[in-house]
Amino acid sequence: MSDQEIQHIQLAEDAIEKQTTTLNLGPTHPATHGIFENVLEIDGEKVLSAKQNLGYIHRAFEKIAERRPYGQVQPLTDRLNYCSAPINNIGWQLTVEKLLGLKMPKRVDYLRVILMELARIADHLVCNSVVAVDTGALTPFTYVFQIRERIYEIYESICGARLTTNIGRVGGFERNFTDDTWKKLDALMADFPKALKEFETLLNRNRIFMDRCIGAGPISAERALNYGFTGPNLRATGVDYDVRVHSPYCSYEDFEFTIPVGTNGDVYDRYMVRNDEMWQSYSIIQQALEKLKDLDPSVYHADVPAYDLPEKKDVYTKMEALIYHFKIVMGEVDIKAGEVYHPVEGGNGELGFYLISDGGRAPFRLHFRRPCFIYYQAYPEMIENGLLSDAVIALSSLNVIAGELDA
Amino acid sequence: MTNEYIQQILSDKFGTAVSNFEEHFGIFSFDVLPSENVALLQFLNEEESLAFRFLTDLTGVHFPDRVGEELCVVYHLHNLVANKRIRVRSYLPIAQPDIASVVNLYSAANWMERETYDFFGVNFVGHPNLVRILNVDEMNYFPMRKEYPMEDPTRTDKDDEMFGR
């Protein structure tokens, strides 16, 4: 259509009709994969502007945490990024342990690393397969969800829950990994490379997929840093910032792994970074399994009776165990005063816990630095002047999780 | 970049506007007067030997016992190259909780300031769109302030003096 013809269909100044269309993408829309709203102003297929509304599942966790004993804050963290709940749980445990000055045995660290990396794989599998779904490829999603299901079965055999795991405790784990857990983990480790390879074969060099993703929803490294991007979304722009490397926690310094980076910060780079990170996570789990062979298999918590819930059989037979059990369950263990910020590398980036304790039984103030909440601000800038279909895959490749967005 | 160096260069530049230098669990922290927050953050950003260019976190805290400086705005900054984190706090009176917005320095601050406004009522002067973000627009109080109880105060069935709930 020539410019003149476009001129021809311009509406009059006083027309009640609008020149552009307003489209509500969300709050409950298949493309948002969660409850948050984007009000897009579109001209045909072109996105002119976007306005975000959030808070639809805000649950006031920071306020609730101010009345909860430390152990009872942990279930709240499950519900932040519910695609990788173990990372949130362990991040919280590490924060409290940092404040208390507790040192974990190596075996606890390695068990935690295994769980966190499994969670990262599960998180990235969801994100990447959903990018594929939004580009129109439904099949890879069904393939990798089998792997995710098996990771959830591993959580289940450790803690009894699948999604909101509440896994582990301050001071270690509440029980050792069982034979069933190890069997499931070994089987998963044997099958995972083949499954991910299959997933890669379907998508990585798929011409249609590449054409859809390359150049869609881009952001430069400079803007991404200004917007507080972290995690895979920042690394896709070419900045090699990873909390596991920059401020190692939980003995991550013992592991050899690389930080995959992209160059353009578009959907394809974010997809590829997450894809490569899954291989790195796989390698970290392998290394952890190797390291565990040299360690005493009966150790699964630190020797800190005041914080670590005693075993049930001890509670029934020993005086001290009964006292500690009562004190911990009733939340009567005071935590010393202090101000601590502890970041962990969550599925989506730097998940930080800013905790101020005044020496009482509950946090004086707890703030979650949720990576989603911070980088989702950049979304309008990433999609403006792009196509509507690019906006949809940009959203899924950012992996905005509503639970983490709203807290 | 040592803590002493940061303290020295900031004290030389800002004098008594910066104070209370201390390290807490690996993060060097200090306070700044609310009137100097933008100048300080800009200096931390632009001074080559400091280069704190990544705003990790911005949030608020309410200290009801600190009369005249009840609200606190906390900035966590990160120099990604030198891998050094610092924490900057600014205390505001609850009667007039005004502080300049840093959105022009950090786009990331936009929603974080809105969130802090939403929950603590901190008025970020110069913010492009300072409206509630997570709570409903009709809310007429700032829920993270300590005086707002979590549970309905009219309920009597949850009174449990023994365990403080």
Coordinates of C-alpha atoms in Angstrom, one line a residue:
Chain A
M1 CA 0.0 0.0 0.0
S2 CA 1.4 3.4 -1.0
D3 CA 1.6 6.3 1.4
Q4 CA -1.2 8.0 -0.4
E5 CA -3.6 5.1 0.1
I6 CA -2.7 4.9 3.8
Q7 CA -3.6 8.6 4.0
H8 CA -6.9 7.7 2.5
I9 CA -8.0 5.5 5.3
Q10 CA -7.0 8.0 8.1
L11 CA -9.9 8.7 10.3
A12 CA -11.2 12.2 10.7
E13 CA -10.1 14.2 13.8
D14 CA -13.5 14.0 15.5
A15 CA -14.2 10.4 14.7
I16 CA -15.3 8.2 17.6
E17 CA -13.4 5.2 16.2
K18 CA -9.7 4.9 17.0
Q19 CA -7.0 4.7 14.5
T20 CA -5.3 1.9 16.6
T21 CA -6.6 -1.1 18.5
T22 CA -6.3 -1.7 22.2
L23 CA -5.6 -5.3 23.1
N24 CA -5.7 -6.7 26.6
L25 CA -3.1 -9.4 26.7
G26 CA -4.0 -10.9 30.1
P27 CA -4.6 -11.1 33.0
T28 CA -5.7 -14.6 32.1
H29 CA -4.5 -15.2 28.6
P30 CA -2.8 -18.3 27.1
A31 CA 0.1 -16.1 26.0
T32 CA 0.9 -14.6 29.5
H33 CA 1.5 -18.0 31.2
G34 CA 0.5 -16.4 34.5
I35 CA -1.7 -13.8 35.9
F36 CA -0.6 -10.4 34.8
E37 CA -1.8 -8.0 32.2
N38 CA -0.4 -6.2 29.2
V39 CA -2.5 -3.5 27.6
L40 CA -1.1 -3.3 24.1
E41 CA -1.9 -0.5 21.6
I42 CA -1.6 -2.1 18.2
D43 CA -1.8 -0.8 14.7
G44 CA -2.6 -3.9 12.7
E45 CA 0.1 -6.3 13.7
K46 CA 2.5 -3.7 15.0
V47 CA 2.8 -3.0 18.7
L48 CA 2.9 0.8 19.4
S49 CA 3.0 0.8 23.1
A50 CA 2.5 -1.5 26.1
K51 CA 1.4 -0.9 29.6
Q52 CA 1.7 -3.5 32.3
N53 CA -0.6 -4.1 35.2
L54 CA 0.5 -6.5 37.9
G55 CA -0.4 -7.5 41.5
Y56 CA -3.1 -10.0 40.6
I57 CA -1.6 -12.6 42.8
H58 CA 0.1 -10.4 45.4
R59 CA 0.0 -12.3 48.7
A60 CA 1.9 -9.9 51.0
F61 CA 4.7 -12.4 51.8
E62 CA 7.0 -9.7 53.1
K63 CA 4.3 -8.7 55.6
I64 CA 3.5 -12.2 56.6
A65 CA 7.1 -13.0 57.1
E66 CA 7.4 -10.4 59.8
R67 CA 5.2 -12.5 62.0
R68 CA 6.6 -15.9 61.1
P69 CA 9.3 -17.8 62.8
Y70 CA 12.2 -18.5 60.5
G71 CA 11.3 -22.1 59.6
Q72 CA 7.8 -21.0 58.7
V73 CA 9.1 -18.4 56.2
Q74 CA 10.4 -21.1 54.0
P75 CA 7.0 -22.3 52.6
L76 CA 6.4 -18.7 51.5
T77 CA 9.5 -18.8 49.3
D78 CA 8.2 -21.8 47.5
R79 CA 5.5 -19.6 46.0
L80 CA 7.9 -17.1 44.5
N81 CA 9.3 -18.7 41.4
Y82 CA 7.2 -21.9 41.6
C83 CA 9.0 -23.4 38.6
S84 CA 12.2 -23.8 40.7
A85 CA 11.0 -23.8 44.3
P86 CA 14.1 -25.6 45.7
I87 CA 16.3 -22.8 44.7
N88 CA 14.1 -20.4 46.7
N89 CA 14.0 -22.7 49.7
I90 CA 17.8 -23.2 49.7
G91 CA 18.4 -19.5 49.1
W92 CA 16.4 -18.7 52.2
Q93 CA 18.2 -21.4 54.3
L94 CA 21.5 -20.0 53.2
T95 CA 20.5 -16.5 54.2
V96 CA 19.5 -17.6 57.7
E97 CA 22.7 -19.7 57.9
K98 CA 24.8 -16.7 56.9
L99 CA 23.2 -14.6 59.6
L100 CA 23.7 -17.3 62.2
G101 CA 27.2 -18.1 61.0
L102 CA 26.5 -21.8 60.5
K103 CA 28.9 -23.8 58.4
M104 CA 27.4 -26.7 56.5
P105 CA 29.2 -30.0 55.9
K106 CA 30.4 -30.5 52.3
R107 CA 27.9 -33.2 51.7
V108 CA 24.9 -31.0 52.6
D109 CA 26.3 -28.4 50.2
Y110 CA 26.6 -30.9 47.4
L111 CA 23.1 -32.3 48.0
R112 CA 21.8 -28.8 47.8
V113 CA 23.7 -28.1 44.6
I114 CA 22.2 -31.2 43.0
L115 CA 18.7 -30.0 44.0
M116 CA 19.3 -26.5 42.8
E117 CA 20.6 -27.6 39.5
L118 CA 17.7 -30.0 39.0
A119 CA 15.4 -27.1 39.7
R120 CA 17.3 -25.0 37.2
I121 CA 16.9 -27.7 34.5
A122 CA 13.2 -28.0 35.3
D123 CA 12.8 -24.2 35.1
H124 CA 14.7 -23.8 31.9
L125 CA 12.8 -26.8 30.3
V126 CA 9.5 -25.1 31.0
C127 CA 10.7 -21.8 29.7
N128 CA 12.3 -23.1 26.5
S129 CA 9.5 -25.5 25.7
V130 CA 7.0 -22.7 26.2
V131 CA 8.9 -20.5 23.8
A132 CA 8.5 -23.3 21.3
V133 CA 4.8 -23.6 22.0
D134 CA 4.3 -19.9 21.4
T135 CA 6.1 -20.2 18.1
G136 CA 3.7 -22.9 17.2
A137 CA 5.7 -26.0 18.0
L138 CA 3.7 -27.9 20.5
T139 CA 5.4 -31.3 20.4
P140 CA 8.8 -30.5 22.0
F141 CA 6.9 -29.3 25.1
T142 CA 5.3 -32.7 25.6
Y143 CA 8.6 -34.4 25.2
V144 CA 10.5 -32.5 27.8
F145 CA 7.7 -32.4 30.3
Q146 CA 8.4 -36.1 30.9
I147 CA 11.8 -35.1 32.1
R148 CA 10.4 -32.3 34.3
E149 CA 7.9 -34.8 35.7
R150 CA 10.8 -37.1 36.7
I151 CA 12.6 -34.2 38.4
Y152 CA 9.4 -33.6 40.3
E153 CA 9.3 -37.2 41.3
I154 CA 12.8 -36.8 42.7
Y155 CA 11.7 -33.8 44.8
E156 CA 8.7 -35.9 45.9
S157 CA 10.9 -38.7 47.1
I158 CA 13.0 -36.3 49.1
C159 CA 10.4 -34.0 50.7
G160 CA 7.0 -35.4 49.7
A161 CA 5.9 -32.4 47.6
R162 CA 6.3 -31.7 43.9
L163 CA 5.6 -28.0 43.2
T164 CA 5.8 -26.1 46.5
T165 CA 8.6 -28.2 47.8
N166 CA 9.6 -26.6 51.2
I167 CA 12.7 -28.8 50.7
G168 CA 15.5 -29.0 53.3
R169 CA 15.7 -26.9 56.5
V170 CA 17.9 -24.3 58.0
G171 CA 20.9 -26.4 59.1
G172 CA 20.6 -29.1 56.4
F173 CA 18.0 -31.6 55.4
E174 CA 15.4 -33.1 57.6
R175 CA 16.1 -36.6 56.3
N176 CA 18.7 -38.2 54.2
F177 CA 18.2 -39.0 50.5
T178 CA 16.7 -42.5 50.2
D179 CA 17.7 -45.3 47.9
D180 CA 14.7 -44.5 45.9
T181 CA 15.9 -40.9 45.4
W182 CA 19.3 -42.1 44.2
K183 CA 17.8 -44.6 41.9
K184 CA 15.5 -42.0 40.3
L185 CA 18.4 -39.5 40.1
D186 CA 20.7 -42.0 38.4
A187 CA 18.0 -43.0 35.9
L188 CA 17.3 -39.4 35.1
M189 CA 21.0 -38.7 34.7
A190 CA 21.2 -41.6 32.2
D191 CA 18.2 -40.5 30.2
F192 CA 18.5 -36.7 30.3
P193 CA 21.2 -36.1 27.6
K194 CA 19.2 -38.1 25.1
A195 CA 16.0 -36.2 25.8
L196 CA 17.6 -32.8 25.7
K197 CA 19.5 -33.7 22.5
E198 CA 16.2 -34.7 21.0
F199 CA 14.7 -31.4 22.1
E200 CA 17.7 -29.5 20.5
T201 CA 17.3 -31.4 17.3
L202 CA 13.7 -30.3 17.0
L203 CA 14.4 -26.6 17.6
N204 CA 18.0 -25.3 17.7
R205 CA 18.7 -25.3 14.0
N206 CA 15.1 -25.5 12.9
R207 CA 14.8 -22.8 10.2
I208 CA 11.2 -21.8 11.1
F209 CA 12.0 -21.6 14.7
M210 CA 15.2 -19.5 14.0
D211 CA 13.3 -17.2 11.7
R212 CA 10.7 -16.6 14.3
C213 CA 13.1 -16.0 17.2
I214 CA 16.2 -14.3 15.8
G215 CA 15.8 -10.5 16.2
A216 CA 12.6 -10.7 18.1
G217 CA 12.3 -8.8 21.4
P218 CA 15.9 -7.7 21.5
I219 CA 17.6 -5.6 24.2
S220 CA 21.2 -4.3 24.3
A221 CA 23.6 -5.2 27.1
E222 CA 23.7 -1.5 28.3
R223 CA 19.9 -1.2 28.6
A224 CA 19.7 -4.6 30.2
L225 CA 22.1 -3.6 32.9
N226 CA 20.3 -0.4 33.4
Y227 CA 17.1 -2.3 33.8
G228 CA 18.7 -4.6 36.4
F229 CA 18.5 -7.7 34.3
T230 CA 20.2 -10.7 35.8
G231 CA 20.4 -14.4 35.0
P232 CA 19.9 -15.9 31.5
N233 CA 18.2 -12.8 30.2
L234 CA 21.3 -10.7 31.0
R235 CA 23.7 -13.3 29.8
A236 CA 21.9 -13.5 26.5
T237 CA 23.0 -9.9 25.9
G238 CA 26.6 -10.9 26.4
V239 CA 27.3 -10.0 30.0
D240 CA 28.8 -13.0 31.9
Y241 CA 27.3 -12.3 35.3
D242 CA 26.4 -15.3 37.3
V243 CA 26.0 -15.2 41.0
R244 CA 27.3 -18.8 41.3
V245 CA 30.6 -17.6 40.0
H246 CA 30.7 -14.0 41.3
S247 CA 29.7 -14.7 44.8
P248 CA 29.9 -18.4 45.2
Y249 CA 27.6 -20.0 47.8
C250 CA 27.0 -23.6 48.8
S251 CA 30.5 -24.7 47.6
Y252 CA 29.8 -23.7 43.9
E253 CA 33.5 -22.8 43.8
D254 CA 34.3 -26.6 43.8
F255 CA 32.7 -27.1 40.5
E256 CA 33.9 -26.6 36.9
F257 CA 31.4 -25.0 34.6
T258 CA 31.1 -22.3 32.1
I259 CA 28.7 -19.3 31.8
P260 CA 27.1 -19.4 28.4
V261 CA 26.5 -16.0 26.9
G262 CA 24.7 -14.7 23.9
T263 CA 25.3 -11.6 21.7
N264 CA 22.1 -9.9 20.6
G265 CA 19.8 -10.4 23.6
D266 CA 16.9 -11.5 21.5
V267 CA 14.6 -14.4 21.9
Y268 CA 16.9 -16.9 20.2
D269 CA 19.8 -15.9 22.4
R270 CA 17.8 -16.3 25.5
Y271 CA 16.6 -19.7 24.3
M272 CA 20.2 -20.8 23.5
V273 CA 21.6 -19.5 26.8
R274 CA 19.0 -21.5 28.7
N275 CA 19.7 -24.5 26.6
D276 CA 23.4 -24.4 27.2
E277 CA 22.8 -23.8 30.9
M278 CA 21.0 -27.0 31.1
W279 CA 24.0 -28.8 29.9
Q280 CA 26.1 -27.0 32.4
S281 CA 23.7 -27.9 35.2
Y282 CA 23.8 -31.5 34.1
S283 CA 27.6 -31.4 34.3
I284 CA 27.5 -29.8 37.7
I285 CA 25.2 -32.6 39.0
Q286 CA 27.6 -35.2 37.5
Q287 CA 30.5 -33.6 39.3
A288 CA 28.5 -33.4 42.6
L289 CA 27.6 -37.1 42.3
E290 CA 31.3 -37.9 41.8
K291 CA 32.3 -35.8 44.8
L292 CA 29.7 -37.4 47.0
K293 CA 31.3 -40.8 46.6
D294 CA 34.2 -39.7 48.8
L295 CA 32.0 -38.3 51.6
D296 CA 30.3 -40.0 54.5
P297 CA 26.9 -40.9 53.2
S298 CA 25.2 -40.6 56.6
V299 CA 25.8 -36.8 56.9
Y300 CA 22.8 -34.8 55.8
H301 CA 22.7 -31.9 58.3
A302 CA 25.0 -29.7 60.3
D303 CA 25.4 -30.4 64.0
V304 CA 23.3 -27.4 65.2
P305 CA 20.6 -28.9 67.4
A306 CA 19.1 -25.5 68.2
Y307 CA 18.1 -24.9 64.6
D308 CA 17.9 -28.4 63.0
L309 CA 14.8 -30.3 63.7
P310 CA 15.7 -33.5 65.5
E311 CA 14.7 -36.9 64.2
K312 CA 11.3 -38.2 65.4
K313 CA 12.7 -41.3 67.1
D314 CA 15.0 -39.0 69.2
V315 CA 12.1 -36.7 70.0
Y316 CA 10.2 -39.7 71.6
T317 CA 13.2 -40.9 73.6
K318 CA 15.5 -38.1 74.4
M319 CA 15.0 -35.0 76.6
E320 CA 17.1 -32.5 74.6
A321 CA 15.6 -33.6 71.3
L322 CA 12.1 -33.1 72.7
I323 CA 13.0 -29.6 74.0
Y324 CA 14.5 -28.6 70.7
H325 CA 11.7 -30.0 68.7
F326 CA 9.2 -28.0 70.8
K327 CA 11.2 -24.8 70.6
I328 CA 11.8 -25.1 66.8
V329 CA 8.2 -26.0 66.0
M330 CA 6.7 -23.3 68.2
G331 CA 9.2 -20.8 66.7
E332 CA 10.8 -20.0 70.1
V333 CA 14.4 -19.9 68.8
D334 CA 15.6 -16.4 68.6
I335 CA 17.8 -15.4 65.8
K336 CA 20.6 -12.9 66.5
A337 CA 20.3 -9.4 65.3
G338 CA 21.9 -8.4 62.0
E339 CA 21.4 -7.2 58.5
V340 CA 22.2 -9.5 55.7
Y341 CA 21.7 -9.6 51.9
H342 CA 22.2 -13.0 50.3
P343 CA 21.9 -13.5 46.6
V344 CA 21.5 -16.9 44.8
E345 CA 21.3 -17.6 41.1
G346 CA 17.7 -18.4 40.7
G347 CA 16.1 -19.8 37.5
N348 CA 15.6 -16.2 36.3
G349 CA 18.5 -14.4 37.8
E350 CA 19.7 -13.0 41.0
L351 CA 17.2 -13.9 43.7
G352 CA 18.2 -11.9 46.8
F353 CA 17.0 -12.1 50.3
Y354 CA 17.4 -8.9 52.3
L355 CA 16.9 -9.8 55.9
I356 CA 17.0 -7.5 58.9
S357 CA 16.7 -9.2 62.2
D358 CA 16.3 -7.4 65.5
G359 CA 17.1 -10.5 67.5
G360 CA 13.5 -11.8 67.8
R361 CA 11.8 -15.0 66.6
A362 CA 10.7 -13.5 63.3
P363 CA 12.4 -11.3 60.8
F364 CA 12.1 -7.6 61.5
R365 CA 12.0 -7.0 57.7
L366 CA 12.4 -9.4 54.9
H367 CA 12.6 -8.2 51.3
F368 CA 12.8 -10.5 48.3
R369 CA 14.8 -9.2 45.4
R370 CA 12.7 -10.9 42.7
P371 CA 14.5 -10.9 39.3
C372 CA 11.2 -11.1 37.3
F373 CA 9.8 -8.1 39.0
I374 CA 12.8 -6.0 38.0
Y375 CA 13.4 -7.1 34.5
Y376 CA 9.8 -7.2 33.4
Q377 CA 9.8 -3.4 33.4
A378 CA 11.8 -3.5 30.2
Y379 CA 9.2 -5.4 28.3
P380 CA 7.5 -2.4 26.6
E381 CA 10.9 -1.2 25.4
M382 CA 11.6 -4.6 24.0
I383 CA 8.4 -5.1 22.0
E384 CA 7.6 -1.6 20.8
N385 CA 7.6 -1.3 17.0
G386 CA 7.7 -5.1 16.7
L387 CA 5.0 -7.5 15.7
L388 CA 2.4 -8.8 18.1
S389 CA 3.6 -12.3 17.6
D390 CA 7.1 -11.3 18.6
A391 CA 5.7 -9.7 21.7
V392 CA 4.2 -13.0 22.7
I393 CA 7.5 -15.0 22.3
A394 CA 9.4 -12.2 23.9
L395 CA 7.2 -12.6 27.0
S396 CA 7.6 -16.3 27.2
S397 CA 11.4 -16.1 26.6
L398 CA 11.8 -13.6 29.4
N399 CA 10.2 -16.3 31.6
V400 CA 8.1 -14.0 33.7
I401 CA 6.7 -16.0 36.6
A402 CA 3.6 -14.4 38.1
G403 CA 4.5 -15.7 41.6
E404 CA 7.8 -14.1 41.6
L405 CA 6.5 -10.9 40.0
D406 CA 4.0 -10.2 42.8
A407 CA 5.4 -11.9 45.8
Chain B
M1 CA 38.8 -1.2 45.9
T2 CA 38.9 -1.4 49.7
N3 CA 36.2 -0.2 52.1
E4 CA 38.7 2.3 53.4
Y5 CA 39.1 3.7 50.0
I6 CA 35.4 4.1 49.4
Q7 CA 35.0 5.7 52.8
Q8 CA 37.8 8.1 52.1
I9 CA 36.7 9.2 48.7
L10 CA 33.1 9.7 49.8
S11 CA 34.0 11.5 52.9
D12 CA 36.2 13.9 50.9
K13 CA 33.5 14.5 48.4
F14 CA 30.3 14.6 50.6
G15 CA 31.7 15.4 54.1
T16 CA 29.2 14.8 56.8
A17 CA 26.4 13.9 54.4
V18 CA 27.7 10.3 54.5
S19 CA 28.2 8.6 57.8
N20 CA 27.9 5.3 59.7
F21 CA 30.3 3.3 57.6
E22 CA 30.2 -0.4 58.5
E23 CA 30.5 -3.8 57.0
H24 CA 27.6 -6.2 57.5
F25 CA 28.1 -9.8 56.4
G26 CA 30.4 -8.9 53.5
I27 CA 28.5 -5.8 52.3
F28 CA 29.9 -2.4 53.0
S29 CA 27.1 -0.1 54.2
F30 CA 26.7 3.5 55.0
D31 CA 24.0 6.2 55.4
V32 CA 23.5 9.3 53.3
L33 CA 21.3 12.3 53.9
P34 CA 18.1 12.1 51.8
S35 CA 19.0 15.4 50.2
E36 CA 22.2 14.0 48.8
N37 CA 21.0 10.6 47.5
V38 CA 21.0 11.4 43.8
A39 CA 24.3 13.3 43.9
L40 CA 25.9 10.3 45.8
L41 CA 24.5 7.6 43.5
Q42 CA 25.5 9.6 40.5
F43 CA 29.0 10.0 41.9
L44 CA 29.2 6.3 42.7
N45 CA 28.1 5.6 39.1
E46 CA 30.4 8.1 37.3
E47 CA 33.6 8.0 39.3
E48 CA 35.8 5.6 37.4
S49 CA 37.5 4.1 40.4
L50 CA 34.1 3.3 42.0
A51 CA 31.8 2.5 39.1
F52 CA 28.8 1.2 41.0
R53 CA 26.6 1.0 38.0
F54 CA 24.2 -1.9 38.7
L55 CA 21.3 -1.2 41.0
T56 CA 20.6 -4.6 42.5
D57 CA 17.8 -3.7 44.8
L58 CA 15.9 -0.7 46.2
T59 CA 13.5 -1.1 49.1
G60 CA 12.2 0.5 52.2
V61 CA 12.2 -0.3 55.9
H62 CA 10.1 1.1 58.7
F63 CA 11.8 1.7 62.1
P64 CA 9.0 3.0 64.4
D65 CA 11.5 3.6 67.2
R66 CA 13.8 6.0 65.3
V67 CA 11.9 9.3 65.9
G68 CA 12.3 11.7 63.1
E69 CA 13.8 9.2 60.8
E70 CA 11.3 6.4 60.8
L71 CA 11.5 5.4 57.1
C72 CA 14.6 4.1 55.5
V73 CA 15.2 3.7 51.8
V74 CA 17.9 1.1 51.1
Y75 CA 19.9 0.9 47.8
H76 CA 22.0 -2.2 47.0
L77 CA 24.6 -1.3 44.4
H78 CA 27.0 -3.6 42.6
N79 CA 30.2 -3.0 40.7
L80 CA 30.0 -6.0 38.4
V81 CA 33.6 -5.6 37.1
A82 CA 35.3 -5.5 40.5
N83 CA 32.5 -7.6 42.0
K84 CA 32.0 -5.4 45.0
R85 CA 28.6 -4.7 46.6
I86 CA 27.6 -1.8 48.8
R87 CA 24.5 -0.8 50.6
V88 CA 23.4 2.8 50.9
R89 CA 20.7 3.8 53.4
S90 CA 18.8 7.0 53.6
Y91 CA 16.5 7.8 56.6
L92 CA 13.4 10.0 56.2
P93 CA 10.9 11.4 58.6
I94 CA 7.6 9.7 58.4
A95 CA 5.8 13.0 58.5
Q96 CA 7.3 14.1 55.3
P97 CA 8.9 11.1 53.5
D98 CA 10.3 12.9 50.5
I99 CA 13.4 11.7 48.6
A100 CA 14.5 12.3 45.0
S101 CA 13.8 9.6 42.5
V102 CA 16.8 7.8 40.9
V103 CA 14.8 6.6 37.8
N104 CA 16.9 8.9 35.6
L105 CA 20.0 7.0 36.7
Y106 CA 18.6 3.5 36.8
S107 CA 15.6 2.4 34.7
A108 CA 15.3 -0.5 37.1
A109 CA 14.4 1.9 39.9
N110 CA 11.1 2.7 38.4
W111 CA 9.0 -0.2 39.7
M112 CA 11.1 -0.7 42.8
E113 CA 10.4 2.9 43.8
R114 CA 6.7 2.4 43.0
E115 CA 6.8 -0.7 45.2
T116 CA 8.4 1.2 48.0
Y117 CA 5.8 3.9 47.7
D118 CA 3.0 1.4 47.6
F119 CA 4.1 -0.3 50.8
F120 CA 5.8 2.4 52.8
G121 CA 4.5 5.6 51.4
V122 CA 7.9 7.0 50.5
N123 CA 7.3 9.9 48.2
F124 CA 9.9 9.7 45.4
V125 CA 10.1 13.2 44.0
G126 CA 10.5 13.3 40.3
H127 CA 9.3 9.8 39.6
P128 CA 7.5 9.6 36.3
N129 CA 4.5 7.6 37.5
L130 CA 4.4 7.2 41.2
V131 CA 1.3 5.1 41.7
R132 CA 0.6 1.9 43.5
I133 CA 1.9 -1.2 41.8
L134 CA 1.0 -4.4 43.7
N135 CA -1.9 -3.2 45.9
V136 CA -5.2 -2.0 44.7
D137 CA -5.4 1.7 43.7
E138 CA -8.2 2.3 46.3
M139 CA -6.0 1.3 49.2
N140 CA -5.7 4.2 51.7
Y141 CA -2.8 3.1 53.8
F142 CA 0.7 1.8 53.4
P143 CA 0.6 -1.8 54.6
M144 CA 4.3 -2.5 55.3
R145 CA 4.5 0.2 57.9
K146 CA 4.7 -1.5 61.3
E147 CA 1.6 0.0 62.8
Y148 CA -0.6 -1.9 60.3
P149 CA -1.3 -5.3 61.8
M150 CA -1.3 -8.3 59.6
E151 CA -4.4 -9.7 61.1
D152 CA -7.7 -8.1 61.6
P153 CA -7.3 -6.4 65.0
T154 CA -11.0 -6.8 65.9
R155 CA -10.7 -10.6 66.1
T156 CA -10.5 -12.1 69.5
D157 CA -10.2 -15.8 68.6
K158 CA -6.6 -15.5 67.6
D159 CA -5.4 -14.0 70.8
D160 CA -2.5 -16.1 72.1
E161 CA -0.3 -14.3 74.5
M162 CA 1.8 -17.3 75.3
F163 CA 3.4 -17.5 71.8
G164 CA 3.0 -14.0 70.7
R165 CA 0.7 -14.5 67.8

